[in-house]
CSV table of C-alpha atoms in Angstrom, one decimal:
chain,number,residue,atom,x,y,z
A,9,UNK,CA,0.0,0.0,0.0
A,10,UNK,CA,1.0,3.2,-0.9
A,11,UNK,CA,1.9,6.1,1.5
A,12,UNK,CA,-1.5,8.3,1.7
A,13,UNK,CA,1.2,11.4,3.2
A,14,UNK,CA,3.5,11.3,0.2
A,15,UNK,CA,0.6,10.9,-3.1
A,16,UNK,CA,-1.0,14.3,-1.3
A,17,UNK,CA,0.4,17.3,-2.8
A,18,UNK,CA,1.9,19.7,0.1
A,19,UNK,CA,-1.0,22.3,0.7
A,20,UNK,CA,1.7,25.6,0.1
A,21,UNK,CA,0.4,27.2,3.2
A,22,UNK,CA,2.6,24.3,4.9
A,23,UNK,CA,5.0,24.8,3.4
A,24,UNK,CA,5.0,28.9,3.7
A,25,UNK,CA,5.0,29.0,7.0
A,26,UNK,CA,9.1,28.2,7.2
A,27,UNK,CA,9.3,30.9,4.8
A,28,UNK,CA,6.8,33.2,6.7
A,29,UNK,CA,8.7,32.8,10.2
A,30,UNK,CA,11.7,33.8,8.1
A,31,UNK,CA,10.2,37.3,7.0
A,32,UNK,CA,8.7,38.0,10.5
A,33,UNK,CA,11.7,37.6,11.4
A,34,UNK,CA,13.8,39.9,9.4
A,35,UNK,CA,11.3,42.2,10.1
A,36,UNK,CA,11.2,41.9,13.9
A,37,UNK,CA,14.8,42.6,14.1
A,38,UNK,CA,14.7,45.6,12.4
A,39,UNK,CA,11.6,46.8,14.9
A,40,UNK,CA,13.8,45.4,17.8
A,41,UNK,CA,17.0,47.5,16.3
A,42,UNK,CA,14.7,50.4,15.9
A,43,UNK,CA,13.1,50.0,19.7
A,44,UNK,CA,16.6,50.3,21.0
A,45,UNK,CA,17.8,53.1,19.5
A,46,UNK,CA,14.4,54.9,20.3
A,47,UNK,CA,14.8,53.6,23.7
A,48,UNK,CA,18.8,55.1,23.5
A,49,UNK,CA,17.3,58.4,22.4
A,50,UNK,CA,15.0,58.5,25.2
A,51,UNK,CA,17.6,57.6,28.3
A,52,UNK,CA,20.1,60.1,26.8
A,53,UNK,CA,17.0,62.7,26.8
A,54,UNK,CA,16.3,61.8,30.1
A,55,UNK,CA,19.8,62.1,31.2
A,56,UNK,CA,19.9,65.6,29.7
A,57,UNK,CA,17.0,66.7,31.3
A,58,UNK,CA,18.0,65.2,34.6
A,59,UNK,CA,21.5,67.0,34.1
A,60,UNK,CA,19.4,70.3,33.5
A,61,UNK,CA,17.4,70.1,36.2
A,62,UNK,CA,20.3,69.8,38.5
A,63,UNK,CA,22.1,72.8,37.2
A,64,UNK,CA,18.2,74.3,37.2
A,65,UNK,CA,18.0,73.2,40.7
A,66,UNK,CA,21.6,74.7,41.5
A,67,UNK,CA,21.3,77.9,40.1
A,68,UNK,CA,17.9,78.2,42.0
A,69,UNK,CA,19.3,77.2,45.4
A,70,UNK,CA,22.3,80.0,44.9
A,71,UNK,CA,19.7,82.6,43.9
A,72,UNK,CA,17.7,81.5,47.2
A,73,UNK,CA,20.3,81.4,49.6
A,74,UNK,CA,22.1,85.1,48.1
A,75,UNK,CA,18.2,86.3,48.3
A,76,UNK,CA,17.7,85.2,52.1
A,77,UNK,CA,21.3,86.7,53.0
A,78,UNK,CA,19.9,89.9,51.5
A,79,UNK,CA,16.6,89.9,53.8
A,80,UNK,CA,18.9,88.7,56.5
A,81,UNK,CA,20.7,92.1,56.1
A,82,UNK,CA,17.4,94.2,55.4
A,83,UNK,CA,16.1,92.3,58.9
A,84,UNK,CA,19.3,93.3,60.8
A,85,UNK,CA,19.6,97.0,59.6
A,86,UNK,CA,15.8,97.9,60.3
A,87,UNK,CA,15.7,96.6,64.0
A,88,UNK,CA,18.7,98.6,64.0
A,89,UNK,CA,16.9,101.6,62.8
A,90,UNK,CA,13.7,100.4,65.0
A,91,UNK,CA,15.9,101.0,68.0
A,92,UNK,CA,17.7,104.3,67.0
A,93,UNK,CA,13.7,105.4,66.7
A,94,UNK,CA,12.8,103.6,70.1
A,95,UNK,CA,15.7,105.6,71.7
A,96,UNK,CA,14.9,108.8,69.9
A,97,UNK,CA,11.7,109.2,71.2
A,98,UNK,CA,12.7,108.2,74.5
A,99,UNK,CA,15.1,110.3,74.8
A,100,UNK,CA,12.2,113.1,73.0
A,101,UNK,CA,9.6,112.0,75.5
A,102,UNK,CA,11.7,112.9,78.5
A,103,UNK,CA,12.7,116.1,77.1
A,104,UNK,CA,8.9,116.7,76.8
A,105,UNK,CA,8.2,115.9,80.6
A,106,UNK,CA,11.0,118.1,81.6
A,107,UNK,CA,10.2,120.6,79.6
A,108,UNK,CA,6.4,120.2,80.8
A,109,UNK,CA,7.9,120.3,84.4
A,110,UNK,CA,10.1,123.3,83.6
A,111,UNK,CA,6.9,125.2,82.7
A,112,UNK,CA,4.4,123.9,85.6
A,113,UNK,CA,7.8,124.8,87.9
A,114,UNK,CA,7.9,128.7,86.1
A,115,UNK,CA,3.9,128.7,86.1
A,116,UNK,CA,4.0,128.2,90.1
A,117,UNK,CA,6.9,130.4,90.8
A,118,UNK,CA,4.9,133.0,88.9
A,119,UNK,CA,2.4,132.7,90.3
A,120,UNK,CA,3.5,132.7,94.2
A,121,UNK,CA,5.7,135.7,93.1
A,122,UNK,CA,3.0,137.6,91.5
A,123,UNK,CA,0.7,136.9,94.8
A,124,UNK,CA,3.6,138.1,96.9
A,125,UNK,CA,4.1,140.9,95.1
A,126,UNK,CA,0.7,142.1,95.3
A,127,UNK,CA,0.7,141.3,99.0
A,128,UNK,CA,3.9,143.1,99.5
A,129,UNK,CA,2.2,146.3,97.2
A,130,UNK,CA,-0.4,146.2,99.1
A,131,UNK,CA,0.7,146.2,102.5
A,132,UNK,CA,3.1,149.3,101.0
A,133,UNK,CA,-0.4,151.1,99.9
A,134,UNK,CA,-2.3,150.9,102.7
A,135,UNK,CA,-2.4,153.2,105.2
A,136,UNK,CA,-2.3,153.1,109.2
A,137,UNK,CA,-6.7,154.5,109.2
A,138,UNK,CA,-9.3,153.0,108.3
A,139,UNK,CA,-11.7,155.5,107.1
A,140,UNK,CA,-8.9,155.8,104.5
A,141,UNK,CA,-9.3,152.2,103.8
A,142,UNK,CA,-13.2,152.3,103.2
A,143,UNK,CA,-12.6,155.1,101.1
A,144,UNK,CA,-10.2,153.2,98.8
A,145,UNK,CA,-12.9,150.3,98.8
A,146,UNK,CA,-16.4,152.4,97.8
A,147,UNK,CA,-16.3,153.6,94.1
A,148,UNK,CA,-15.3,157.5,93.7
A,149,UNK,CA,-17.6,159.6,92.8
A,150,UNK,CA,-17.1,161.7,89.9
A,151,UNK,CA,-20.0,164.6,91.3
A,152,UNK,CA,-23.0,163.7,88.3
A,153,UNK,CA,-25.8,162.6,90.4
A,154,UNK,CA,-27.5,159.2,89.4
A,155,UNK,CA,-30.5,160.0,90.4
A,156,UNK,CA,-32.7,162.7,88.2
C-alpha cells in the first residue's frame, strides 16, 4: 500500500509557514533595532533633562540662599533703625516731661511771686486809718448825680 502522506500534494500554506517565520523575522529585528535606539534616544533625553534640572535646581538654590542673605541684612539694619527710633523718642519724650515740668515749675513760681508781690504792694499802699481804707474800697464819685 501506498503512502496516503506522500501521493498528497503539500498544501503551500505548509510549506510557507518556514518561509513566513523567516520574513517575521527579518522584520522583527529591524523593529527590535529600531526600539533600541528609540529607547537610547529617550535615556540620553532623560539624562539631559536630569543633568538640566540639577544645574536648574543649583542655580535656583544659589539665587535662594544670596536672596535670604539679602533679607537677612534688610532684617538686621531695620531693628537697627527700629531701636535708633525707640531711643529717639525716648530720649524726645523725656525732654517733653522736663520741659512740661520746667513750665508747671515757672507757672508756680509766677504765680506765688505775683501773689507776693501784690501782697507786699499792698501792705506798702495801705495806710495806718481805716476810714482811709473804706474810702479806697467804695467807688469814687465823679460829682454827676444818678438819680434825676
Amino acid at each position: 500500500m501506498a503512502n496516503p502522506d506522500s501521493t498528497l500534494p503539500v498544501p503551500a500554506s505548509a510549506a510557507s509557514p518556514l518561509s513566513a517565520k523567516k520574513e517575521n523575522v527579518v522584520p522583527a529585528s529591524s523593529k527590535i533595532k529600531e526600539l533600541t535606539e528609540s529607547r537610547q534616544e529617550l535615556l540620553n533625553r532623560i539624562q539631559s533633562l536630569k543633568t538640566d534640572l540639577q544645574s536648574w535646581r543649583y542655580k535656583l538654590d544659589g539665587q535662594v540662599k544670596v536672596y535670604r542673605d539679602e533679607l537677612s541684612d534688610l532684617k538686621k539694619s531695620l531693628n537697627v533703625e527700629v531701636e535708633q527710633l525707640r531711643s529717639e523718642f525716648q530720649e524726645l519724650k523725656t525732654t517733653l516731661q522736663q520741659q512740661q515740668e520746667d513750665v508747671t515749675n515757672s507757672l508756680r513760681n509766677l504765680g506765688l511771686q505775683d501773689a507776693s508781690e501784690e501782697t507786699k504792694e499792698a501792705e506798702d499802699v495801705k495806710p495806718d486809718n481805716n476810714e482811709e481804707d473804706t474810702a479806697q474800697d467804695l467807688p469814687k464819685d465823679n460829682g454827676k448825680d444818678t438819680e434825676e
